Short mmCIF file of C-alpha atoms in Angstrom, two decimals:
data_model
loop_
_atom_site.label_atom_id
_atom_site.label_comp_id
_atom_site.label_asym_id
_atom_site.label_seq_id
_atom_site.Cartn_x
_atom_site.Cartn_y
_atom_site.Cartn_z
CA UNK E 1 136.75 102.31 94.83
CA UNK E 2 134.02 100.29 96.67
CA UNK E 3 132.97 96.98 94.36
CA UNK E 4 130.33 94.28 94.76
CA UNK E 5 132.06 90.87 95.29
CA UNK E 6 129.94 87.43 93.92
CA UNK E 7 131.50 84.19 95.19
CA UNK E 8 131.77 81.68 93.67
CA UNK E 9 133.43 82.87 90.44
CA UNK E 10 132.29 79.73 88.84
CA UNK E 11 129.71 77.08 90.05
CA UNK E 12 128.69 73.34 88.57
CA UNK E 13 126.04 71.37 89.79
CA UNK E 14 124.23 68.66 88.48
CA UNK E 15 120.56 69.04 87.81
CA UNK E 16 118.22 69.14 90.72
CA UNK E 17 120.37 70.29 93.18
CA UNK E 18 120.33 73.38 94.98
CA UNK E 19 122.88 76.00 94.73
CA UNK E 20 123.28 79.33 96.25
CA UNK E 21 125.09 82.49 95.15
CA UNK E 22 126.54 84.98 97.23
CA UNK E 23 127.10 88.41 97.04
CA UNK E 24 128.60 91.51 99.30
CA UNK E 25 127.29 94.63 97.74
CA UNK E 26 128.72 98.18 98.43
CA UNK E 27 128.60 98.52 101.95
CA UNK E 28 126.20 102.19 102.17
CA UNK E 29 123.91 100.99 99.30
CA UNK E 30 120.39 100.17 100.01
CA UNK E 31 119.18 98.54 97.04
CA UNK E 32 120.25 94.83 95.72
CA UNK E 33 119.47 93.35 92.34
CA UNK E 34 120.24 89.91 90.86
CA UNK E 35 120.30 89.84 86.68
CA UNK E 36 121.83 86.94 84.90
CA UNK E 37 123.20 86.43 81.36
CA UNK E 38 122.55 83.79 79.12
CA UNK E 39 125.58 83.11 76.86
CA UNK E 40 125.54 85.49 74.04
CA UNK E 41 122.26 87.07 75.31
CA UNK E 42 121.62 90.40 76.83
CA UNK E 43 121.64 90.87 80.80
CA UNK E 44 118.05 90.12 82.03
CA UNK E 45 116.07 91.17 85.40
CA UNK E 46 115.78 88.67 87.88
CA UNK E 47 114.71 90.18 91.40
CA UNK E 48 115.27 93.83 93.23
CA UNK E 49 115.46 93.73 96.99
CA UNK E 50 115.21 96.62 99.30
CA UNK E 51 114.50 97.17 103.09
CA UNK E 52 114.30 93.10 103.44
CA UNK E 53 111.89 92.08 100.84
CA UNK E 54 111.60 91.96 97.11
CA UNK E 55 110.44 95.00 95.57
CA UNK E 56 110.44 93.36 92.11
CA UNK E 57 110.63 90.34 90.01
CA UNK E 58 110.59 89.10 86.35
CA UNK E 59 108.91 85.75 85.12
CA UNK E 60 111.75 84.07 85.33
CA UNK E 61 111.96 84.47 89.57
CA UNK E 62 109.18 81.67 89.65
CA UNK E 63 109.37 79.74 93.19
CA UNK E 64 112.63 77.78 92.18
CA UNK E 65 114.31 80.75 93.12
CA UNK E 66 114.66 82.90 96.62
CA UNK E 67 116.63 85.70 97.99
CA UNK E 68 117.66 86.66 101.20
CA UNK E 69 119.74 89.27 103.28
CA UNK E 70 120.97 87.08 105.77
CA UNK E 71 123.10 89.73 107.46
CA UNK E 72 124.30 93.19 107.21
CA UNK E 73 126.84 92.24 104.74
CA UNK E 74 125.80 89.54 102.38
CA UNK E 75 122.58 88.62 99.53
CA UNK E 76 122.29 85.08 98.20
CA UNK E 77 120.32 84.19 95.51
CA UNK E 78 119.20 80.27 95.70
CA UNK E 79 117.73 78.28 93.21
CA UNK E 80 116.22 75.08 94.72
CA UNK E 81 116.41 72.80 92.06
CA UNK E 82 118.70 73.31 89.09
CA UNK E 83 117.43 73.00 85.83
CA UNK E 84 119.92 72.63 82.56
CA UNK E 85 118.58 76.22 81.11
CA UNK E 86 119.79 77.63 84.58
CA UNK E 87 123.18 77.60 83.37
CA UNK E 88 124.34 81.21 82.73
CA UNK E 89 126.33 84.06 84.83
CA UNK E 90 124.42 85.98 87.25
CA UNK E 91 125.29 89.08 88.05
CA UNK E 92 124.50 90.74 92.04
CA UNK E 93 123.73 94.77 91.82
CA UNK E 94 123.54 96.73 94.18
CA UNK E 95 122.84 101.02 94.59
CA UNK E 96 122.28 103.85 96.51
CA UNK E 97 118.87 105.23 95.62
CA UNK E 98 116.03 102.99 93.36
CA UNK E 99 116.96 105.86 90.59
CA UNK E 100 120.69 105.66 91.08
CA UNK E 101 123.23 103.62 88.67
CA UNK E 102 123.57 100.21 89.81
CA UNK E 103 127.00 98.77 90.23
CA UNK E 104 127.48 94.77 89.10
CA UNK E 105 129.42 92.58 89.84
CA UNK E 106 132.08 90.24 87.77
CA UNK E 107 129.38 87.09 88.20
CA UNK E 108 129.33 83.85 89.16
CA UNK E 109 129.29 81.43 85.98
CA UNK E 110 126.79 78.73 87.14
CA UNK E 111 126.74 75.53 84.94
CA UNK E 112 124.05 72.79 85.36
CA UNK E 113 124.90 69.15 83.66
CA UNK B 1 108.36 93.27 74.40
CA UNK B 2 111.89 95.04 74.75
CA UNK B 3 111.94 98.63 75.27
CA UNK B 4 115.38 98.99 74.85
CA UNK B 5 117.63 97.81 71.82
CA UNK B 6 120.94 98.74 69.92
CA UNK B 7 120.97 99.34 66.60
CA UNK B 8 124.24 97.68 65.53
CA UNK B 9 125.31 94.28 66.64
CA UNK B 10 128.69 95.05 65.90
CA UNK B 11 130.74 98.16 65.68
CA UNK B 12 134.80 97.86 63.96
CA UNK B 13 136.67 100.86 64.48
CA UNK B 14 140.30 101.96 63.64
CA UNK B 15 142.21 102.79 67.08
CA UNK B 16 142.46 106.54 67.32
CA UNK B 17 139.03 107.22 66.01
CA UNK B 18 136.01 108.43 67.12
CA UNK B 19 133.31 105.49 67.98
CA UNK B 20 129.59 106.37 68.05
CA UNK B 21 126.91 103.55 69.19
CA UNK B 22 123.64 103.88 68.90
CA UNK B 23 120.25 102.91 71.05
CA UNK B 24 116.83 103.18 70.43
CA UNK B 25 114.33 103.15 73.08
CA UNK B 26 110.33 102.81 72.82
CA UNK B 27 108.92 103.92 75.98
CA UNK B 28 108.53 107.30 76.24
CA UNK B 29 107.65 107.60 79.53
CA UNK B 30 111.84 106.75 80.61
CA UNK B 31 113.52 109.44 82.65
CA UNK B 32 116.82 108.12 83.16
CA UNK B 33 119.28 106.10 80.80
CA UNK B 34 122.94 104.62 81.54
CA UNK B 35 125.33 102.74 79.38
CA UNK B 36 127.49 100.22 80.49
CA UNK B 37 130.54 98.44 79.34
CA UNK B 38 130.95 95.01 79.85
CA UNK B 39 134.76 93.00 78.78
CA UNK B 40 134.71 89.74 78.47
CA UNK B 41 134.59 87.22 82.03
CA UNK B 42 133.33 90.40 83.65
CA UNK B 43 130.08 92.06 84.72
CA UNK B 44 128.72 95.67 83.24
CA UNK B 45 130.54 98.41 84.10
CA UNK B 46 128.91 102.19 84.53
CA UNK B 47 130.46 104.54 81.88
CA UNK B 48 128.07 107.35 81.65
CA UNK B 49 124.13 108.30 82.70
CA UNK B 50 122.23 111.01 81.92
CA UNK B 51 118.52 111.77 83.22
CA UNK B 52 115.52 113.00 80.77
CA UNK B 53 115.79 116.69 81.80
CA UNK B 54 119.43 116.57 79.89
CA UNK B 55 120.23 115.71 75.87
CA UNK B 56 123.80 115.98 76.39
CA UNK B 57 126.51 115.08 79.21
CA UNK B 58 130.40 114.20 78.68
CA UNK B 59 132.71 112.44 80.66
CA UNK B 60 136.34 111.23 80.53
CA UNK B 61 136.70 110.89 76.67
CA UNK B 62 132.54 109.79 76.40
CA UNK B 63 129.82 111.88 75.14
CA UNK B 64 126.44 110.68 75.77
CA UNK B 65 123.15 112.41 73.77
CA UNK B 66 119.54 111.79 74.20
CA UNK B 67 117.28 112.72 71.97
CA UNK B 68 113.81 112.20 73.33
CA UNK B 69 111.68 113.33 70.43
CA UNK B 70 113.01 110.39 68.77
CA UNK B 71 113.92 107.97 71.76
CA UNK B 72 117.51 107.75 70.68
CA UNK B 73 120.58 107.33 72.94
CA UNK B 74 123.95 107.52 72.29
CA UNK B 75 127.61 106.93 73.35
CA UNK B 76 130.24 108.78 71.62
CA UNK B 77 133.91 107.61 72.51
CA UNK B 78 136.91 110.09 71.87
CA UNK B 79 139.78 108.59 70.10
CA UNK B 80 139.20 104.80 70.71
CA UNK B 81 141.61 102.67 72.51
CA UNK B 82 142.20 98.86 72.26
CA UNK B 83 141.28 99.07 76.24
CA UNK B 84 137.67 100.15 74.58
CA UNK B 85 136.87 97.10 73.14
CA UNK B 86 133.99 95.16 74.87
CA UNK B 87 130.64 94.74 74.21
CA UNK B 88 128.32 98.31 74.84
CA UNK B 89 125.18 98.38 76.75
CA UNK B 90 122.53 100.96 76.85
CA UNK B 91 119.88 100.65 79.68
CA UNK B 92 117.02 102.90 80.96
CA UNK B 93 115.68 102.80 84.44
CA UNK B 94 111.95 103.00 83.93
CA UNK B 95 109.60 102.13 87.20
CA UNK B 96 112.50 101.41 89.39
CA UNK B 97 113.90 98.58 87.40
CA UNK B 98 116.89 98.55 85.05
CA UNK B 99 116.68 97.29 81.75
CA UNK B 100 119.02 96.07 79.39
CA UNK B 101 119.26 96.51 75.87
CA UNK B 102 120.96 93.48 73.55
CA UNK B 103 124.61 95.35 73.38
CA UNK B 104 127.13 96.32 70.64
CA UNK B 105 130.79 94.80 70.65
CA UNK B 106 132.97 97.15 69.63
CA UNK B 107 136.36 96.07 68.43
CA UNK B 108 139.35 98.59 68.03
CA UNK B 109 141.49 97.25 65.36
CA UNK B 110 145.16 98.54 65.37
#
């Protein structure tokens, strides 16, 4: 079965420093999300991205934070300048349709020190 | 605010049993409602959906019910496994975005 892939699995970076987080969603889906997860928190919006640009963002996708399609295959998510409350898993998404289920997945663990 | 929560934090239940997890939901205008299970180190993982025209819809072994006059959601799970134990999402797809309610951790005690 088809699966978004997030690389890397697990990320540290010391405060202020950029990082970017890839992701290969499904390959026919048209419709990429990033959420992330605070430790023992629920799994919040960040950004929806369809036909090249953002379709949607929360608060929390201020301008520290960018996405981009930079090919066929892949989404990053980049945050220019790491802050400590950063660190949490983010989760890529990706689906079909913009009322479809969205398929996640397994995270990158980002930790800022 | 959130528009989508869980009533239980935490949900114990002897393997072999039935499991039934709750959701309540506040907006009213939602059409279309998934859960998700998520084990630990890994991301959410689609079990079931069911749109607003619908108050029932089964699966492999899960039940899911909607009951709009009351905005309540939930997951029944047929004769729980250890391999069920993981923390229970519900979400509702409401203007295009996804949202996630806090979760229930179900643990299947042998």
């Amino acid at each position: 079965e088809p699966e978004v892939t997030q690389t890397p699995s697990h990320q540290v970076t010391q405060m202020g420093q950029e990082v970017i987080l890839r992701c290969v969603p499904i390959s026919n889906h048209l419709y990429f999300y990033w959420y992330r997860q605070i430790l023992g928190q629920k799994v919040e919006f960040l950004v929806s991205f369809y036909n090249n640009e953002i379709s949607e963002k929360s608060e929390i996708f201020d301008d520290q934070f960018s996405v981009e399609r930079p090919d066929g295959s892949n989404f990053t998510l980049k945050i220019r300048s790491t802050k400590l409350e950063d660190s949490a898993m983010y989760f890529c998404a990706s689906s079909q349709a913009n009322n479809s289920p969205l398929h996640f997945g397994n995270g990158t663990r980002l930790t800022v020190t | 605010g959130e528009s989508v929560g869980l009533h239980l934090p935490t949900l114990s239940v002897q393997e072999g049993d039935n499991s039934i997890i709750n959701c309540a939901y506040s907006n009213s205008a939602s059409d279309y409602f998934i859960w998700y299970k998520q084990e630990s180190g890994k991301g959410p993982q689609f079990i079931i959906d069911i749109r607003s025209n619908m108050d029932k819809r089964q699966g492999q072994r899960v039940t899911v019910l909607l009951n709009k006059t009351v905005k309540h959601l939930s997951l029944q799970i047929a004769a729980t496994q250890p391999g069920d134990s993981a923390v229970y999402f519900c979400a509702e797809i409401n203007d295009y975005k996804l949202s996630f309610g806090a979760g229930t951790t179900v643990t299947v005690r042998a």
